[in-house]
Amino acid sequence: MEVPNKNTQVNFDNTEIAFQHKSNKDLEKAYWLFKMVASNALIKIGTPITTFSLNIGLPIQGIIKNTIYKQFCGGESIEDCRKSIDELAVGNVTTILDYSVEGEETEQSFDETFQELLRAIDFAKTNPHISFSVFKPTGLGRFDLFTKVNEDKPLTSDEQAEFDRVLTRIDAICKASYEADIRVLIDAEHSWVQDSIDDIARDMMQKYNKEKPLVYNTYQLYRHDKLASLKADFAFAELQGFHIGAKIVRGAYMEIERERAKEMGYPSPINPTKEATDKEYDDSIRFCLDHADKIGFMAGTHNEESSNLLVHEMQKRQISPENKNIFFAQLLGMSDNLSFNLAAAGYNVGKYMPYGPVKAVMPYLFRRAQENTSVGGQTGRELGLIIKEKKRRKAAKK
Ligand SMILES: Cc1cc2nc3c(=O)[nH]c(=O)nc-3n(C[C@H](O)[C@H](O)[C@H](O)COP(=O)(O)OP(=O)(O)OC[C@H]3O[C@@H](n4cnc5c(N)ncnc54)[C@H](O)[C@@H]3O)c2cc1C
């Protein structure tokens, strides 16, 4: 296999490296899956039918498990994920175990999620291929409660006790991560709960990031105010003597954000254009690099230009690819051409590996399917790369 030169741009078109972990059979499966996903109509019809079928107990779990679930998830439990973790590790790509059960809103489910997150941190202690732990705050407390805190509305004494339990869970996860020396990412959510999440994240960073960046908050650069938040958090951290951990993403809830703002008559928090988002994103990468000794950051993106920009800027500033304060990250089953080619060139790469019972991770899978429906967009790119690799393997056999 061709070994990439560490001092040049990374070639994201090298499909031999990108798909080294996929057998011919797996590649064929991925090909049919992306072809199917590219059919917008199929996804539109398929989503409600699948939900309905699962709800009434039709035996379609097996089909889902062998197709879309296998492409985008590691397994139903941490143990189940071992095979996928090892496959990524062969290409020097690390895993970020992401317990992806969504939509449960009971104290029991929050406690179960909490226990599962602690198990994942424990597992990370024994597995060198896990780079971060991660959690979604509304997996640990009611969405409406976060909304109320966000609006600064007074809580009843029951609600206050409930919110204290959420804070205790989050603090325990950050503390366990700190003690295990595993960095922890706090996912970002909808803007109408995000201020309350940011406040908690800032407290956690102040508490656990004294020696190095350990807790990472997420900054969604599709919001026009988030580069400013990143800068303000950094200034505060400088004053208080702690490090900033930042996961830099564009943001996953654009449509719903815009619709809600329109419906409720407030200005949209989202940048007016894709170009504006791209600029904010790239500027935040530069800002983090300008303070690379104080900010640990992760570029969570499937965008090739932004990934290239980060490589280029690191080279320009003579920052080693192995610098542990800089990570690239993608989602399992997507943009392997970025993950594996970056890792082969020596950069730190993490892959979010969602896991959990099939039915419980369906909302996550539907989001991935919907996000991939545009043939001109990511799916077109994924399909093109898979076809290229299929051809390459066929020619190599001759
Ligand atoms: C490892 C990882 C972790 C992630 N964690 C989170 C998280 O915690 N919270 C979260 O919200 N998302 C998260 N995401 C998803 C992320 O925010 C993006 O939705 C997704 O990665 C697509 O953006 P991109 O940079 O990969 O690619 P691109 O295809 O270049 O960008 C698409 C994104 O650009 C923005 N955009 C598109 N059109 C417009 C427009 N007309 N105007 C303004 N902006 C526009 C949107 O944010 C859209 O999702 C994560 C993604 C990854 C890879």
Coordinates of C-alpha atoms and ligand atoms in Angstrom, one line a residue:
M1 CA 0.0 0.0 0.0
E2 CA 1.3 3.5 -0.9
V3 CA 2.5 5.3 2.2
P4 CA 1.4 9.0 2.2
N5 CA 4.0 11.7 2.6
K6 CA 3.5 13.4 6.0
N7 CA 4.4 16.8 4.7
T8 CA 1.9 17.2 1.9
Q9 CA -1.8 17.6 1.7
V10 CA -3.7 14.4 2.5
N11 CA -5.1 12.7 -0.5
F12 CA -8.8 12.0 0.4
D13 CA -9.3 10.1 -2.9
N14 CA -7.1 7.2 -1.9
T15 CA -9.8 4.5 -1.6
E16 CA -7.4 1.7 -0.9
I17 CA -6.6 3.3 2.4
A18 CA -10.2 4.5 3.0
F19 CA -11.8 1.1 2.7
Q20 CA -8.9 -1.1 4.0
H21 CA -11.2 -2.3 6.8
K22 CA -14.0 -3.4 4.5
S23 CA -14.2 -6.8 2.9
N24 CA -15.5 -7.1 -0.7
K25 CA -18.8 -8.2 0.8
D26 CA -19.0 -5.3 3.2
L27 CA -18.2 -2.9 0.4
E28 CA -20.9 -4.3 -1.8
K29 CA -23.4 -3.9 1.1
A30 CA -22.4 -0.3 1.6
Y31 CA -22.8 0.3 -2.1
W32 CA -26.4 -0.9 -2.2
L33 CA -27.2 0.9 1.1
F34 CA -26.0 4.3 -0.2
K35 CA -27.8 3.7 -3.5
M36 CA -31.0 3.0 -1.6
V37 CA -30.5 5.9 0.8
A38 CA -29.9 8.2 -2.3
S39 CA -33.5 7.6 -3.2
N40 CA -35.2 10.4 -1.3
A41 CA -38.7 8.9 -2.0
L42 CA -37.7 5.6 -0.4
I43 CA -36.5 7.3 2.7
K44 CA -39.7 9.4 3.0
I45 CA -41.9 6.4 2.6
G46 CA -39.6 4.1 4.5
T47 CA -39.3 6.2 7.7
P48 CA -42.9 6.1 8.9
I49 CA -43.4 2.5 7.7
T50 CA -40.3 1.4 9.6
T51 CA -41.4 3.2 12.8
F52 CA -44.9 1.8 12.6
S53 CA -43.6 -1.8 11.9
L54 CA -41.2 -1.7 14.8
N55 CA -44.0 -0.3 17.1
I56 CA -46.4 -3.1 16.3
G57 CA -43.6 -5.7 16.6
L58 CA -43.3 -6.8 12.9
P59 CA -40.1 -8.8 12.5
I60 CA -38.1 -6.2 10.6
Q61 CA -35.4 -5.7 13.2
G62 CA -33.2 -8.3 11.5
I63 CA -33.4 -6.5 8.1
I64 CA -32.5 -3.2 9.7
K65 CA -29.7 -4.7 11.8
N66 CA -28.1 -6.2 8.7
T67 CA -28.3 -3.0 6.6
I68 CA -28.5 0.5 7.8
Y69 CA -27.7 -0.4 11.5
K70 CA -24.6 -2.3 10.5
Q71 CA -23.3 0.6 8.4
F72 CA -23.8 3.3 11.0
C73 CA -23.7 1.5 14.4
G74 CA -21.2 -0.6 16.3
G75 CA -23.6 -3.0 18.0
E76 CA -26.2 -3.2 20.7
S77 CA -23.8 -3.2 23.6
I78 CA -20.2 -2.2 24.3
E79 CA -19.1 -5.8 24.0
D80 CA -20.8 -6.0 20.5
C81 CA -18.7 -3.0 19.4
R82 CA -15.4 -4.7 19.9
K83 CA -15.1 -6.0 16.3
S84 CA -15.8 -2.5 14.8
I85 CA -13.4 -0.9 17.3
D86 CA -10.6 -3.3 16.2
E87 CA -11.4 -2.8 12.5
L88 CA -11.0 1.0 12.9
A89 CA -7.8 0.5 15.0
V90 CA -6.1 -1.4 12.1
G91 CA -6.2 1.9 10.3
N92 CA -5.1 3.9 13.4
V93 CA -8.6 5.4 13.7
T94 CA -9.8 5.6 17.3
T95 CA -13.4 5.1 18.6
I96 CA -15.7 7.4 20.5
L97 CA -18.4 5.1 21.9
D98 CA -21.7 7.0 21.6
Y99 CA -24.6 5.5 23.5
S100 CA -27.4 6.7 21.2
V101 CA -30.7 5.9 22.9
E102 CA -32.9 8.9 22.2
G103 CA -36.4 10.1 23.1
E104 CA -36.7 8.4 26.5
E105 CA -37.9 10.9 29.1
T106 CA -38.1 9.0 32.5
E107 CA -35.9 9.2 35.5
Q108 CA -35.3 5.5 35.1
S109 CA -34.0 5.9 31.5
F110 CA -31.8 8.8 32.6
D111 CA -30.3 6.7 35.3
E112 CA -29.8 3.8 32.9
T113 CA -28.1 6.1 30.4
F114 CA -25.9 7.4 33.2
Q115 CA -24.9 3.9 34.2
E116 CA -24.1 3.0 30.6
L117 CA -21.9 6.1 30.2
L118 CA -20.0 5.1 33.3
R119 CA -19.5 1.6 31.8
A120 CA -18.2 3.1 28.6
I121 CA -15.6 5.2 30.6
D122 CA -14.6 2.0 32.5
F123 CA -14.2 0.2 29.2
A124 CA -12.1 3.0 27.8
K125 CA -9.6 2.5 30.7
T126 CA -8.8 -1.0 29.3
N127 CA -9.0 -0.3 25.6
P128 CA -6.3 2.0 24.1
H129 CA -8.3 2.5 20.9
I130 CA -11.0 4.7 22.7
S131 CA -10.0 8.3 22.5
F132 CA -13.0 10.2 24.1
S133 CA -16.2 9.5 25.9
V134 CA -19.3 11.5 24.9
F135 CA -22.8 12.3 26.1
K136 CA -25.8 14.2 25.1
P137 CA -27.1 16.3 28.0
T138 CA -30.8 15.6 27.2
G139 CA -30.0 11.9 27.6
L140 CA -29.6 12.7 31.3
G141 CA -32.5 15.0 31.9
R142 CA -35.8 16.1 30.5
F143 CA -35.6 18.3 27.4
D144 CA -38.4 20.6 28.8
L145 CA -36.6 21.0 32.0
F146 CA -33.5 22.2 30.1
T147 CA -35.8 24.6 28.2
K148 CA -37.2 26.0 31.4
V149 CA -33.7 26.5 32.9
N150 CA -32.6 28.1 29.6
E151 CA -35.5 30.6 29.8
D152 CA -34.5 31.5 33.3
K153 CA -37.9 30.7 34.6
P154 CA -38.2 29.9 38.3
L155 CA -38.3 26.1 39.0
T156 CA -40.6 24.5 41.4
S157 CA -38.9 22.7 44.3
D158 CA -39.5 19.3 42.6
E159 CA -38.0 20.6 39.4
Q160 CA -35.0 22.1 41.2
A161 CA -34.4 18.7 42.8
E162 CA -34.8 17.0 39.4
F163 CA -32.3 19.5 37.8
D164 CA -29.9 18.9 40.7
R165 CA -30.0 15.2 39.8
V166 CA -29.1 16.1 36.2
L167 CA -26.2 18.2 37.4
T168 CA -25.0 15.4 39.7
R169 CA -25.1 12.9 36.8
I170 CA -23.1 15.2 34.5
D171 CA -20.6 16.0 37.2
A172 CA -20.1 12.3 38.0
I173 CA -19.5 11.5 34.3
C174 CA -16.9 14.3 34.0
K175 CA -15.3 13.2 37.3
A176 CA -15.1 9.6 36.2
S177 CA -13.6 10.7 32.9
Y178 CA -11.1 12.9 34.7
E179 CA -10.0 10.1 37.0
A180 CA -9.7 7.7 34.1
D181 CA -7.9 10.3 32.1
I182 CA -10.3 10.0 29.2
R183 CA -11.4 13.2 27.5
V184 CA -15.2 13.8 27.4
L185 CA -17.3 15.5 24.8
I186 CA -20.5 17.3 25.6
D187 CA -22.8 17.2 22.5
A188 CA -24.6 20.4 21.4
E189 CA -28.3 20.5 20.9
H190 CA -31.1 22.9 19.9
S191 CA -30.5 26.6 20.6
W192 CA -33.4 26.8 23.1
V193 CA -31.6 24.5 25.5
Q194 CA -28.0 25.3 24.5
D195 CA -27.4 28.2 26.9
S196 CA -28.1 26.0 29.9
I197 CA -25.8 23.3 28.5
D198 CA -23.1 25.9 27.8
D199 CA -23.3 27.1 31.4
I200 CA -22.9 23.5 32.7
A201 CA -20.1 22.8 30.3
R202 CA -18.2 25.9 31.3
D203 CA -18.5 24.9 35.0
M204 CA -17.2 21.4 34.2
M205 CA -14.3 22.8 32.1
Q206 CA -13.4 25.2 35.0
K207 CA -13.5 22.3 37.4
Y208 CA -11.7 19.5 35.4
N209 CA -9.6 21.3 32.8
K210 CA -7.0 22.9 35.1
E211 CA -4.1 20.8 33.9
K212 CA -5.2 20.1 30.3
P213 CA -8.3 20.1 28.2
L214 CA -10.4 17.1 29.4
V215 CA -14.0 18.3 29.1
Y216 CA -15.0 19.5 25.6
N217 CA -18.0 21.7 24.9
T218 CA -19.5 21.7 21.4
Y219 CA -19.7 24.9 19.3
Q220 CA -22.2 24.9 16.4
L221 CA -20.8 27.3 13.8
Y222 CA -24.1 27.4 11.8
R223 CA -25.1 29.8 14.6
H224 CA -24.0 33.3 14.0
D225 CA -23.1 33.9 17.6
K226 CA -20.9 30.9 18.3
L227 CA -17.5 32.0 17.2
A228 CA -18.0 34.9 19.6
S229 CA -19.0 32.4 22.4
L230 CA -15.8 30.4 21.7
K231 CA -13.7 33.6 22.0
A232 CA -15.6 34.7 25.2
D233 CA -15.1 31.3 26.8
F234 CA -11.5 31.4 25.9
A235 CA -11.0 34.8 27.5
F236 CA -12.8 33.7 30.6
A237 CA -10.7 30.5 30.8
E238 CA -7.5 32.6 30.5
L239 CA -8.7 34.8 33.4
Q240 CA -9.6 31.8 35.6
G241 CA -6.7 29.6 34.6
F242 CA -8.2 26.6 32.9
H243 CA -8.0 25.1 29.4
I244 CA -10.8 25.1 26.8
G245 CA -11.9 21.9 25.2
A246 CA -13.9 22.6 22.0
K247 CA -15.6 20.3 19.6
I248 CA -16.2 22.4 16.4
V249 CA -19.2 21.3 14.3
R250 CA -21.4 23.1 11.8
G251 CA -24.7 22.0 13.5
A252 CA -27.3 19.4 12.9
Y253 CA -30.7 21.1 13.5
M254 CA -30.8 23.8 10.9
E255 CA -34.3 23.3 9.5
I256 CA -36.0 22.9 12.9
E257 CA -34.1 26.0 14.2
R258 CA -35.3 28.1 11.3
E259 CA -38.9 26.9 11.4
R260 CA -39.2 27.5 15.1
A261 CA -37.8 31.0 14.8
K262 CA -40.2 31.8 12.0
E263 CA -43.2 30.3 13.8
M264 CA -42.4 32.1 17.1
G265 CA -41.4 35.3 15.5
Y266 CA -37.8 35.7 16.7
P267 CA -34.7 36.2 14.6
S268 CA -33.2 32.9 13.4
P269 CA -30.0 32.0 15.2
I270 CA -28.6 30.4 12.1
N271 CA -26.3 32.0 9.6
P272 CA -28.1 33.2 6.5
T273 CA -26.1 31.1 4.0
K274 CA -23.9 28.0 3.8
E275 CA -21.0 30.1 2.8
A276 CA -21.4 32.2 6.0
T277 CA -21.4 28.9 8.1
D278 CA -18.3 27.7 6.3
K279 CA -16.5 30.9 7.0
E280 CA -17.4 30.8 10.7
Y281 CA -16.3 27.2 10.8
D282 CA -12.9 27.8 9.2
D283 CA -12.3 30.9 11.3
S284 CA -12.9 29.0 14.5
I285 CA -10.4 26.3 13.4
R286 CA -7.9 29.2 12.9
F287 CA -8.8 30.7 16.3
C288 CA -8.2 27.3 18.0
L289 CA -4.9 26.9 16.2
D290 CA -3.8 30.4 17.3
H291 CA -4.2 29.2 20.9
A292 CA -3.3 25.5 20.4
D293 CA -1.3 25.5 23.7
K294 CA -4.4 26.4 25.6
I295 CA -7.3 25.0 23.6
G296 CA -7.8 21.3 22.8
F297 CA -10.1 20.9 19.9
M298 CA -11.8 18.4 17.6
A299 CA -12.9 19.2 14.1
G300 CA -16.2 17.2 13.9
T301 CA -16.8 17.4 10.2
H302 CA -17.3 15.5 6.9
N303 CA -16.3 18.6 4.9
E304 CA -13.1 18.0 2.9
E305 CA -12.2 21.7 2.5
S306 CA -12.3 22.3 6.2
S307 CA -10.3 19.1 6.9
N308 CA -7.8 20.2 4.3
L309 CA -7.6 23.6 5.8
L310 CA -6.8 22.2 9.2
V311 CA -4.1 20.0 7.8
H312 CA -2.6 22.9 5.8
E313 CA -2.7 25.3 8.8
M314 CA -1.1 22.7 11.1
Q315 CA 1.7 22.3 8.6
K316 CA 2.1 26.0 8.1
R317 CA 2.4 26.4 11.9
Q318 CA 4.7 23.4 12.2
I319 CA 2.3 21.7 14.6
S320 CA 2.9 17.9 14.7
P321 CA 0.1 15.8 13.4
E322 CA 0.3 13.7 16.6
N323 CA -0.4 16.7 18.8
K324 CA -3.0 15.2 21.2
N325 CA -4.8 18.5 21.5
I326 CA -6.0 18.4 17.9
F327 CA -8.4 15.7 16.6
F328 CA -10.4 15.2 13.5
A329 CA -13.6 13.2 13.8
Q330 CA -16.3 11.7 11.7
L331 CA -19.3 9.5 12.2
L332 CA -19.1 5.7 11.8
G333 CA -20.1 4.6 8.3
M334 CA -19.4 8.1 6.7
S335 CA -16.4 9.8 5.1
D336 CA -14.0 6.9 5.7
N337 CA -11.9 8.6 3.0
L338 CA -11.2 11.4 5.4
S339 CA -10.8 9.3 8.6
F340 CA -8.5 6.6 7.2
N341 CA -6.4 8.9 5.0
L342 CA -5.8 11.4 7.8
A343 CA -4.9 8.6 10.2
A344 CA -2.5 7.1 7.7
A345 CA -0.8 10.5 7.4
G346 CA -0.3 10.5 11.2
Y347 CA -3.2 12.8 12.4
N348 CA -5.4 12.0 15.4
V349 CA -8.8 10.7 14.2
G350 CA -11.9 9.7 16.2
K351 CA -15.0 8.0 14.9
Y352 CA -18.3 8.4 16.7
M353 CA -19.6 4.8 17.1
P354 CA -23.2 4.9 18.0
Y355 CA -24.5 1.8 19.8
G356 CA -27.6 0.6 21.6
P357 CA -30.7 -1.5 21.0
V358 CA -31.9 -1.3 17.4
K359 CA -35.3 0.2 18.1
A360 CA -33.8 2.8 20.5
V361 CA -31.2 4.1 18.0
M362 CA -33.8 4.4 15.1
P363 CA -34.1 8.2 15.5
Y364 CA -30.4 8.5 15.1
L365 CA -30.4 6.2 12.0
F366 CA -33.3 8.1 10.4
R367 CA -31.3 11.4 10.8
R368 CA -28.3 9.7 9.1
A369 CA -30.5 8.4 6.3
Q370 CA -32.3 11.8 5.8
E371 CA -29.0 13.6 5.9
N372 CA -27.7 11.3 3.1
T373 CA -30.6 11.6 0.7
S374 CA -29.2 14.3 -1.5
V375 CA -27.4 12.5 -4.4
G376 CA -25.5 15.6 -5.2
G377 CA -24.2 15.8 -1.6
Q378 CA -22.6 13.4 0.8
T379 CA -24.2 10.3 -0.7
G380 CA -23.0 11.1 -4.2
R381 CA -19.5 11.4 -2.8
E382 CA -19.7 8.2 -0.7
L383 CA -21.1 6.3 -3.7
G384 CA -18.4 7.6 -6.1
L385 CA -15.7 6.5 -3.7
I386 CA -17.2 3.0 -3.2
I387 CA -17.5 2.6 -7.0
K388 CA -13.9 3.7 -7.5
E389 CA -12.7 1.2 -4.9
K390 CA -14.8 -1.7 -6.4
K391 CA -13.1 -1.0 -9.7
R392 CA -9.7 -0.8 -8.2
R393 CA -10.1 -4.1 -6.5
K394 CA -11.4 -5.7 -9.6
A395 CA -8.4 -4.4 -11.7
A396 CA -6.0 -5.5 -9.0
K397 CA -7.3 -9.1 -9.2
K398 CA -6.5 -9.3 -13.0
Ligands
LIG1 C1 -17.9 13.8 15.0 C2 -19.1 14.6 14.8 C3 -19.8 15.1 16.0 C4 -20.9 15.9 15.8 N1 -21.5 16.4 16.9 C5 -22.6 17.2 16.8 C6 -23.2 17.8 18.0 O1 -22.8 17.6 19.1 N2 -24.2 18.7 17.7 C7 -24.7 19.0 16.5 O2 -25.6 19.8 16.3 N3 -24.1 18.4 15.4 C8 -23.1 17.5 15.5 N4 -22.6 16.9 14.4 C9 -23.2 17.1 13.1 C10 -22.7 18.4 12.4 O3 -23.1 19.5 13.1 C11 -23.1 18.5 11.0 O4 -24.6 18.5 10.9 C12 -22.7 17.5 10.0 O5 -21.4 17.0 10.3 C13 -22.6 18.1 8.6 O6 -21.7 19.2 8.5 P1 -20.3 19.0 7.9 O7 -19.3 20.0 8.4 O8 -19.9 17.6 8.1 O9 -20.5 19.1 6.3 P2 -21.1 20.1 5.2 O10 -21.8 19.2 4.3 O11 -20.0 21.0 4.7 O12 -22.1 21.1 6.0 C14 -23.5 20.9 6.2 C15 -23.9 21.7 7.3 O13 -23.7 23.1 6.9 C16 -24.8 23.9 7.5 N5 -25.6 24.5 6.4 C17 -26.0 23.8 5.3 N6 -26.8 24.7 4.6 C18 -26.8 25.9 5.2 C19 -27.4 27.1 4.9 N7 -28.1 27.3 3.8 N8 -27.2 28.1 5.7 C20 -26.4 28.0 6.8 N9 -25.8 26.8 7.2 C21 -26.0 25.8 6.4 C22 -25.6 22.9 8.4 O14 -25.0 23.0 9.7 C23 -25.3 21.6 7.7 O15 -25.5 20.5 8.6 C24 -21.4 16.2 14.5 C25 -20.7 15.7 13.4 C26 -19.6 14.9 13.5 C27 -18.9 14.4 12.3

